[in-house]
């Protein structure tokens, strides 16, 4: 049985997850994500696929974050007509994410063409935030940036549009956790809980050829244990080959309980001062987790019932998908539902649909909590709230997610006294706080604990992977985690390079 795997993304970096498994004449793709984070990535995302899209047999999707699903409509545009398997919750969330992304792609192309054609290109300075949709990923700057190489003046096409998304959505096939899906001749896939965002999965791919059977496990993005709403990542114990993410392969997170405590303190402070707690948040996952935590804090009497504005249309849509999939909740959340509580609905929460409603929040009776995106202050509705609340000493800006290098979020988090917003200089007089315990990714200890289960019955036991591939991490994080897996667990480890092909036999 000749099997190989090619690392077409998330190798040497965090984004662009894409792995091609070649099994004789059959080809299966796992994830088809966008590269994100630097102005050059638009070029990278627009490059042709490394294979003939029309000749793929199947696509498997781990979860709905853009760095895992973002290029699927481009794959469809390139001629892929087969099934895209994912959990049912991922199918619903991916539709929201891809429609938003298509809108951004079209706006980006229009803006580029308006600025650059027919005159000579002046060379963009990058970092132009879009006023349009919201993208969602917790590890990187959100906005697509105009990246115009000097001298290029031909009109740009969007990577895809809403029609490509329509077709992609038609090709999606939802499954349940634990269900074994027939992928193609002799190939099956089982989706297990990854505990990262709603619907996120670890994929166990099994290839059978006569009596021979080979199992390749893709960790996808692994969540933390004991976080709200979702079940913990499923512990698996057997793989012939394993791909594991390493986003936080060299970092340790704060404890979740401490994060909850810090959130309660921040709310009590603004409640006392009749101020505003402004929380930049990512639409999918983080927002729903914060609502769940706030509901618990009110129930336990640890905070007063401060009104909450959920000011992000994408977060509202994602929240409704969370409501639609109680089958994936963890035992704690089910128990609360059985007891008559609604843990995903904070008492006094309000969704704001229109920009006018959003702007009217400044006149609301205080204290209030406002959750708005984007999570790194790179665009979106949070921008007009910043103008209102940054200069106000009774307000708190609370970061609960990673702030990427070069973003406005990082600038303010680092203690800047002024911030430039839509061309206006704004003084930062509010309190600025950061909580690190709400990450949706496992840290170095949690990654190691999950990995240690493979072949845990001892060296030479047959669950132990022949090779562990470390992916989805910046080089420092991937190398640090590789050293840990070799040293602490004695595993055979490889950190693949971009586009590297490895044969698995
Ligand atoms: Zn993710
Ligand atoms: Zn990811």
Coordinates of C-alpha atoms and ligand atoms in Angstrom, one line a residue:
X1 CA 0.0 0.0 0.0
X2 CA 1.7 3.2 -1.2
X3 CA 0.4 6.1 0.9
X4 CA 1.9 9.6 1.1
X5 CA 1.0 12.9 2.7
X6 CA 1.8 16.4 1.5
X7 CA 1.9 19.4 3.9
X8 CA 0.3 22.2 1.9
X9 CA -0.3 24.6 4.7
X10 CA 0.1 25.1 8.5
X11 CA 3.6 23.7 8.1
X12 CA 6.1 26.2 9.5
X13 CA 3.2 28.6 10.4
X14 CA -0.1 28.5 12.1
X15 CA -2.5 29.2 9.2
X16 CA -3.5 27.7 5.9
X17 CA -4.2 24.2 7.1
X18 CA -4.2 21.8 4.1
X19 CA -3.0 18.2 4.0
X20 CA -3.2 16.0 0.9
X21 CA -3.3 12.2 1.5
X22 CA -2.5 10.2 -1.6
X23 CA -3.6 6.6 -1.4
X24 CA -2.7 5.0 -4.8
X25 CA -5.2 6.4 -7.2
X26 CA -7.3 7.9 -4.5
X27 CA -6.8 11.4 -3.0
X28 CA -8.3 12.8 0.2
X29 CA -7.8 16.4 1.3
X30 CA -8.0 17.3 5.0
X31 CA -8.8 21.0 5.6
X32 CA -8.5 23.8 3.0
X33 CA -7.7 26.9 5.0
X34 CA -6.6 30.4 4.3
X35 CA -3.3 31.8 5.1
X36 CA -3.8 34.9 7.3
X37 CA -1.7 37.5 9.1
X38 CA 0.5 39.4 6.7
X39 CA -0.2 41.5 3.6
X40 CA 1.4 38.9 1.4
X41 CA -1.1 36.3 2.3
X42 CA -3.6 37.4 -0.3
X43 CA -1.1 36.4 -3.0
X44 CA -0.5 33.1 -1.3
X45 CA -4.2 32.3 -1.0
X46 CA -4.7 33.1 -4.7
X47 CA -2.0 30.7 -5.9
X48 CA -3.3 27.7 -7.8
X49 CA -3.8 24.5 -5.9
X50 CA -0.9 22.0 -5.9
X51 CA -3.1 19.3 -7.4
X52 CA -6.0 18.9 -9.8
X53 CA -9.0 19.9 -7.7
X54 CA -11.4 18.0 -10.0
X55 CA -9.6 14.7 -9.3
X56 CA -9.9 14.8 -5.5
X57 CA -12.1 12.0 -4.1
X58 CA -13.2 13.7 -0.9
X59 CA -12.5 16.5 1.5
X60 CA -12.6 16.3 5.3
X61 CA -13.0 19.4 7.4
X62 CA -11.9 19.6 11.1
X63 CA -13.7 22.9 12.0
X64 CA -15.1 26.1 10.8
X65 CA -12.3 28.6 11.5
X66 CA -11.2 30.4 8.4
X67 CA -7.6 29.1 8.6
X68 CA -9.1 25.6 8.1
X69 CA -12.1 26.1 5.8
X70 CA -11.4 29.5 4.1
X71 CA -10.3 28.2 0.7
X72 CA -13.0 25.6 0.2
X73 CA -15.0 27.9 -2.2
X74 CA -11.9 28.4 -4.2
X75 CA -11.5 24.6 -4.4
X76 CA -15.1 24.4 -5.7
X77 CA -14.3 27.2 -8.2
X78 CA -11.3 25.2 -9.3
X79 CA -13.6 22.3 -10.2
X80 CA -14.0 20.2 -7.0
X81 CA -17.5 18.6 -7.1
X82 CA -17.2 15.8 -4.4
X83 CA -18.3 15.7 -0.8
X84 CA -17.0 17.8 2.0
X85 CA -17.4 15.8 5.3
X86 CA -17.6 17.6 8.6
X87 CA -19.7 17.5 11.8
X88 CA -23.2 19.0 11.4
X89 CA -22.3 21.9 13.7
X90 CA -19.2 22.6 11.6
X91 CA -21.3 22.6 8.4
X92 CA -23.6 25.3 9.9
X93 CA -20.8 27.5 11.3
X94 CA -18.7 27.1 8.1
X95 CA -21.5 28.6 6.0
X96 CA -21.6 31.7 8.2
X97 CA -17.8 32.1 8.0
X98 CA -17.6 31.5 4.3
X99 CA -20.4 33.9 3.4
X100 CA -18.6 36.6 5.4
X101 CA -15.3 35.8 3.8
X102 CA -16.9 35.9 0.3
X103 CA -18.2 39.4 1.1
X104 CA -14.7 40.5 2.2
X105 CA -13.1 39.0 -1.0
X106 CA -15.5 40.8 -3.3
X107 CA -15.0 44.1 -1.4
X108 CA -11.3 43.7 -1.4
X109 CA -11.2 43.2 -5.2
X110 CA -13.4 46.1 -5.8
X111 CA -11.4 48.4 -3.5
X112 CA -8.1 47.3 -5.1
X113 CA -9.5 47.8 -8.6
X114 CA -10.8 51.3 -7.6
X115 CA -7.5 52.4 -6.2
X116 CA -5.1 50.9 -8.7
X117 CA -6.8 50.8 -12.1
X118 CA -6.4 52.3 -14.6
X119 CA -3.7 54.6 -13.0
X120 CA -0.2 53.3 -12.2
X121 CA -0.1 51.4 -8.9
X122 CA 1.4 53.5 -6.2
X123 CA 2.3 50.6 -4.0
X124 CA -0.1 50.1 -1.1
X125 CA 1.1 50.5 2.4
X126 CA -0.9 47.5 3.5
X127 CA -2.9 47.3 6.7
X128 CA -6.1 48.8 5.3
X129 CA -9.0 47.7 7.5
X130 CA -12.2 46.7 5.8
X131 CA -15.4 48.2 6.9
X132 CA -17.3 45.2 5.7
X133 CA -17.6 41.7 7.2
X134 CA -15.9 40.1 10.1
X135 CA -13.5 37.3 9.9
X136 CA -12.9 35.0 12.7
X137 CA -9.7 33.4 14.0
X138 CA -8.2 33.7 17.4
X139 CA -4.5 33.5 16.5
X140 CA -4.1 36.3 13.9
X141 CA -5.0 39.7 12.7
X142 CA -8.5 39.5 11.2
X143 CA -8.8 41.9 8.3
X144 CA -7.8 41.1 4.8
X145 CA -5.2 43.7 3.8
X146 CA -4.6 45.2 0.5
X147 CA -1.3 43.9 -0.7
X148 CA -0.4 45.3 -4.0
X149 CA 3.0 44.5 -5.4
X150 CA 4.4 47.6 -7.0
X151 CA 3.8 48.0 -10.7
X152 CA 0.9 45.5 -10.9
X153 CA -2.1 47.1 -12.4
X154 CA -4.3 44.4 -13.9
X155 CA -7.8 44.1 -12.4
X156 CA -8.1 41.7 -9.4
X157 CA -10.7 39.0 -9.2
X158 CA -12.1 38.0 -5.8
X159 CA -10.8 34.6 -4.7
X160 CA -14.5 33.5 -4.7
X161 CA -17.9 35.0 -4.3
X162 CA -21.3 34.0 -2.8
X163 CA -22.1 31.7 -5.7
X164 CA -19.0 29.6 -5.0
X165 CA -20.1 29.5 -1.4
X166 CA -23.6 28.3 -2.4
X167 CA -22.0 25.4 -4.3
X168 CA -19.6 24.6 -1.4
X169 CA -22.4 24.5 1.1
X170 CA -24.3 22.1 -1.2
X171 CA -21.3 19.8 -1.2
X172 CA -21.1 19.6 2.6
X173 CA -22.2 16.4 4.4
X174 CA -22.8 16.7 8.1
X175 CA -22.1 13.8 10.4
X176 CA -22.1 13.1 14.2
X177 CA -19.2 12.7 16.6
X178 CA -18.2 9.0 16.7
X179 CA -19.9 8.2 13.4
X180 CA -17.7 6.4 10.9
X181 CA -18.1 7.9 7.5
X182 CA -17.2 6.1 4.2
X183 CA -14.9 8.5 2.5
X184 CA -13.9 6.6 -0.6
X185 CA -12.9 3.0 -1.6
X186 CA -11.2 1.4 1.5
X187 CA -11.1 4.7 3.4
X188 CA -13.2 5.7 6.4
X189 CA -13.1 8.7 8.7
X190 CA -14.3 9.1 12.3
X191 CA -14.8 12.5 13.8
X192 CA -14.1 12.9 17.5
X193 CA -14.6 15.9 19.9
X194 CA -11.7 18.4 19.7
X195 CA -13.1 20.8 22.3
X196 CA -12.0 23.9 20.4
X197 CA -15.1 25.5 19.0
X198 CA -18.6 24.1 18.4
X199 CA -18.4 21.1 16.0
X200 CA -14.6 21.0 16.0
X201 CA -13.1 17.5 15.4
X202 CA -10.1 15.3 15.6
X203 CA -10.2 13.2 12.5
X204 CA -9.2 9.5 12.5
X205 CA -8.6 8.4 9.0
X206 CA -8.5 4.6 8.3
X207 CA -7.1 3.1 5.1
X208 CA -7.7 -0.6 4.4
X209 CA -5.9 -2.6 1.7
X210 CA -6.6 -6.3 1.9
X211 CA -5.5 -7.3 5.4
X212 CA -3.4 -4.2 5.9
X213 CA -4.8 -1.2 7.8
X214 CA -3.3 2.1 8.5
X215 CA -4.6 4.8 10.8
X216 CA -3.7 8.5 10.4
X217 CA -5.0 10.9 13.1
X218 CA -5.3 14.6 12.5
X219 CA -5.7 16.6 15.8
X220 CA -7.2 19.6 14.1
X221 CA -7.1 22.5 16.6
X222 CA -7.2 21.0 20.2
X223 CA -9.1 22.9 22.9
X224 CA -8.5 23.0 26.6
X225 CA -10.0 20.6 29.1
X226 CA -12.8 21.8 31.5
X227 CA -13.9 24.7 29.4
X228 CA -17.6 25.7 29.1
X229 CA -20.1 24.3 26.7
X230 CA -18.0 21.8 24.9
X231 CA -16.7 18.3 25.8
X232 CA -13.0 17.9 26.4
X233 CA -10.8 16.7 23.5
X234 CA -11.4 12.9 23.1
X235 CA -8.4 11.0 24.3
X236 CA -7.3 8.6 21.6
X237 CA -4.7 5.8 22.0
X238 CA -3.9 4.5 18.6
X239 CA -2.4 6.0 15.4
X240 CA 0.1 4.8 12.9
X241 CA 0.8 8.4 12.0
X242 CA -0.3 11.5 13.8
X243 CA -0.5 15.2 12.9
X244 CA -0.7 17.5 16.0
X245 CA -1.2 21.2 16.2
X246 CA 1.4 23.3 18.2
X247 CA -0.1 26.8 18.4
X248 CA 0.9 27.1 22.1
X249 CA 3.6 24.4 22.0
X250 CA 5.9 26.6 24.0
X251 CA 3.4 28.4 26.3
X252 CA 1.5 27.8 29.4
X253 CA -2.0 29.3 29.9
X254 CA -3.5 30.7 33.1
X255 CA -6.0 28.7 34.9
X256 CA -9.6 29.0 33.6
X257 CA -11.0 29.6 37.2
X258 CA -8.6 32.5 37.6
X259 CA -9.7 33.9 34.3
X260 CA -13.3 33.8 35.5
X261 CA -12.3 35.5 38.7
X262 CA -10.5 38.3 36.8
X263 CA -13.6 38.8 34.6
X264 CA -15.8 39.1 37.7
X265 CA -13.4 41.7 39.1
X266 CA -13.5 43.8 35.9
X267 CA -17.4 43.7 35.9
X268 CA -17.7 44.7 39.5
X269 CA -15.3 47.6 38.9
X270 CA -17.4 49.1 36.0
X271 CA -20.6 48.4 37.9
X272 CA -19.2 50.4 40.8
X273 CA -18.1 53.3 38.6
X274 CA -21.2 53.2 36.3
X275 CA -18.8 52.6 33.4
X276 CA -18.6 50.4 30.4
X277 CA -16.7 47.1 30.1
X278 CA -15.7 46.8 26.4
X279 CA -14.6 43.3 25.4
X280 CA -13.1 42.8 21.9
X281 CA -14.1 39.3 21.0
X282 CA -14.0 36.7 18.2
X283 CA -17.4 36.0 16.9
X284 CA -17.2 32.2 17.1
X285 CA -16.4 30.4 20.3
X286 CA -15.1 33.1 22.6
X287 CA -18.3 35.2 22.5
X288 CA -20.5 32.2 23.5
X289 CA -18.0 31.1 26.1
X290 CA -18.0 34.6 27.7
X291 CA -21.9 34.6 27.8
X292 CA -21.9 31.2 29.4
X293 CA -19.4 32.4 32.1
X294 CA -21.4 35.6 32.7
X295 CA -24.6 33.7 33.1
X296 CA -22.9 31.5 35.8
X297 CA -21.5 34.6 37.6
X298 CA -24.9 36.2 37.8
X299 CA -26.5 32.9 39.0
X300 CA -23.9 32.6 41.7
X301 CA -24.4 36.2 42.8
X302 CA -20.8 37.1 42.1
X303 CA -21.7 40.0 39.8
X304 CA -24.7 42.3 39.4
X305 CA -26.9 41.9 36.4
X306 CA -25.2 44.4 34.2
X307 CA -26.9 44.7 30.7
X308 CA -24.9 43.0 27.9
X309 CA -24.8 44.2 24.3
X310 CA -23.7 41.5 21.8
X311 CA -22.6 43.9 19.1
X312 CA -21.6 41.7 16.2
X313 CA -23.9 40.3 13.5
X314 CA -21.6 37.3 12.9
X315 CA -21.5 36.5 16.6
X316 CA -25.3 36.6 16.7
X317 CA -25.5 34.2 13.8
X318 CA -22.9 31.9 15.4
X319 CA -24.7 32.0 18.8
X320 CA -27.9 30.8 17.0
X321 CA -25.9 27.9 15.6
X322 CA -24.8 27.1 19.2
X323 CA -28.5 27.1 20.2
X324 CA -29.2 24.7 17.4
X325 CA -26.7 22.0 18.4
X326 CA -27.3 20.9 22.0
X327 CA -26.2 17.4 21.1
X328 CA -22.6 18.5 21.3
X329 CA -22.8 20.2 24.7
X330 CA -20.8 18.8 27.6
X331 CA -22.4 17.2 30.7
X332 CA -22.3 20.4 32.8
X333 CA -24.1 22.4 30.2
X334 CA -26.7 19.7 29.7
X335 CA -27.2 19.5 33.4
X336 CA -27.9 23.3 33.6
X337 CA -30.4 22.9 30.7
X338 CA -32.2 20.1 32.5
X339 CA -32.3 22.2 35.7
X340 CA -34.2 24.9 33.6
X341 CA -31.3 27.3 33.2
X342 CA -30.3 28.6 29.8
X343 CA -26.5 28.9 30.2
X344 CA -26.0 30.3 26.6
X345 CA -28.3 33.2 27.3
X346 CA -27.2 35.8 29.8
X347 CA -30.2 37.5 31.4
X348 CA -30.5 41.0 29.9
X349 CA -28.4 40.3 26.8
X350 CA -29.3 42.2 23.7
X351 CA -28.3 41.6 20.1
X352 CA -27.7 44.7 18.0
X353 CA -28.4 44.2 14.3
X354 CA -27.8 47.5 12.6
X355 CA -24.9 49.9 12.7
X356 CA -27.3 52.6 14.0
X357 CA -28.3 50.4 17.0
X358 CA -24.6 49.8 17.6
X359 CA -23.8 53.5 17.6
X360 CA -26.7 54.2 19.9
X361 CA -25.0 52.1 22.6
X362 CA -23.1 55.2 23.7
X363 CA -26.4 56.7 25.0
X364 CA -27.3 53.6 27.0
X365 CA -27.8 53.8 30.8
X366 CA -24.6 52.6 32.5
X367 CA -23.1 50.3 33.7
X368 CA -23.1 48.1 30.6
X369 CA -21.0 45.4 29.0
X370 CA -20.3 45.5 25.3
X371 CA -18.9 42.6 23.4
X372 CA -17.9 43.5 19.8
X373 CA -15.5 42.4 17.2
X374 CA -12.9 42.4 15.8
X375 CA -10.9 40.7 18.5
X376 CA -7.6 42.5 17.7
X377 CA -9.2 45.9 17.0
X378 CA -8.3 45.7 13.3
X379 CA -11.8 46.8 12.1
X380 CA -15.5 46.2 12.7
X381 CA -17.9 47.8 15.1
X382 CA -15.4 47.9 18.0
X383 CA -13.8 50.9 16.3
X384 CA -16.5 53.4 17.0
X385 CA -16.8 52.1 20.6
X386 CA -13.1 52.7 21.1
X387 CA -13.5 56.3 20.1
X388 CA -16.2 56.7 22.8
X389 CA -14.8 54.7 25.6
X390 CA -11.0 54.8 25.4
X391 CA -10.8 58.4 26.8
X392 CA -13.2 57.6 29.7
X393 CA -11.5 56.6 33.0
X394 CA -14.7 54.9 34.2
X395 CA -14.5 52.4 31.3
X396 CA -12.4 49.2 31.0
X397 CA -11.1 47.7 27.8
X398 CA -10.7 44.0 28.5
X399 CA -8.6 41.8 26.2
X400 CA -9.6 38.1 26.5
X401 CA -7.8 36.8 23.3
X402 CA -4.4 36.8 21.8
X403 CA -3.3 40.2 20.2
X404 CA -1.2 39.7 17.1
X405 CA 2.0 41.6 16.4
X406 CA 1.4 44.9 14.7
X407 CA -2.3 45.2 15.6
X408 CA -4.0 48.1 17.3
X409 CA -4.9 45.6 20.1
X410 CA -1.3 44.8 20.8
X411 CA -0.4 48.5 20.7
X412 CA -2.9 49.4 23.4
X413 CA -2.3 46.2 25.4
X414 CA 1.4 47.3 25.5
X415 CA 0.4 50.5 27.3
X416 CA 0.1 53.1 24.5
X417 CA -1.3 56.4 25.8
X418 CA -2.9 57.3 22.4
X419 CA -4.4 55.3 19.6
X420 CA -5.1 56.4 16.0
X421 CA -8.6 55.4 15.0
X422 CA -10.0 56.2 11.5
X423 CA -7.4 59.0 11.2
X424 CA -8.2 60.5 14.6
X425 CA -5.8 60.6 17.6
X426 CA -7.7 59.3 20.7
X427 CA -6.3 59.4 24.2
X428 CA -6.3 56.1 26.2
X429 CA -7.5 57.0 29.7
X430 CA -9.6 53.9 30.4
X431 CA -8.4 50.9 32.3
X432 CA -6.8 48.3 30.1
X433 CA -6.8 44.7 31.4
X434 CA -5.9 41.4 29.8
X435 CA -7.0 37.9 30.7
X436 CA -5.1 35.0 29.2
X437 CA -7.1 32.0 30.6
X438 CA -9.8 32.0 27.9
X439 CA -7.8 30.5 25.1
X440 CA -9.5 28.0 22.8
X441 CA -6.2 26.1 22.3
X442 CA -4.5 23.6 24.5
X443 CA -1.2 24.8 26.0
X444 CA 2.0 22.8 26.0
X445 CA 1.0 20.7 29.0
X446 CA -2.4 19.9 27.6
X447 CA -1.0 19.0 24.2
X448 CA 1.6 16.8 25.8
X449 CA -1.0 15.0 28.0
X450 CA -3.2 14.3 24.9
X451 CA -0.2 13.0 22.9
X452 CA 1.0 10.9 25.8
X453 CA -2.1 8.7 25.6
X454 CA -1.0 7.2 22.3
X455 CA 0.6 3.9 23.0
X456 CA 0.5 4.7 26.7
X457 CA 0.7 1.0 27.6
X458 CA 4.5 1.2 27.1
X459 CA 7.2 1.5 24.5
X460 CA 6.7 -0.8 21.5
X461 CA 2.9 -1.1 22.2
X462 CA 1.1 -0.9 18.9
X463 CA -0.8 2.4 19.6
X464 CA 2.4 4.4 19.4
X465 CA 2.6 6.5 16.2
X466 CA 5.5 5.6 13.9
X467 CA 5.9 9.4 13.3
X468 CA 4.3 12.4 15.0
X469 CA 4.1 15.4 12.6
X470 CA 4.1 18.7 14.4
X471 CA 2.1 21.3 12.4
X472 CA 0.0 24.5 12.9
X473 CA 2.6 26.4 15.0
X474 CA 5.1 29.2 14.5
X475 CA 8.6 27.7 14.1
X476 CA 9.6 28.3 17.7
X477 CA 6.5 26.8 19.1
X478 CA 6.6 23.7 16.7
X479 CA 10.3 23.1 17.5
X480 CA 9.8 23.5 21.3
X481 CA 6.9 21.0 21.2
X482 CA 8.9 18.6 19.0
X483 CA 11.7 18.6 21.6
X484 CA 9.2 17.9 24.3
X485 CA 7.6 15.0 22.5
X486 CA 11.0 13.5 21.7
X487 CA 12.4 14.1 25.2
X488 CA 9.5 13.6 27.6
X489 CA 7.6 11.0 25.5
X490 CA 10.4 9.4 23.5
X491 CA 8.3 9.7 20.3
X492 CA 9.6 9.8 16.8
X493 CA 8.9 13.3 15.6
X494 CA 9.1 15.3 12.4
X495 CA 8.4 19.0 11.8
X496 CA 7.4 19.1 8.1
X497 CA 8.4 21.9 5.8
X498 CA 5.8 23.7 3.5
X499 CA 4.9 21.5 0.5
X500 CA 7.0 18.6 1.8
X501 CA 5.8 15.1 0.8
X502 CA 6.4 12.2 3.2
X503 CA 5.6 8.6 2.3
X504 CA 3.8 6.5 5.0
X505 CA 4.3 2.8 4.8
Ligands
LIG1 ZN1 -9.3 26.9 15.1
LIG2 ZN1 -6.3 26.8 13.4

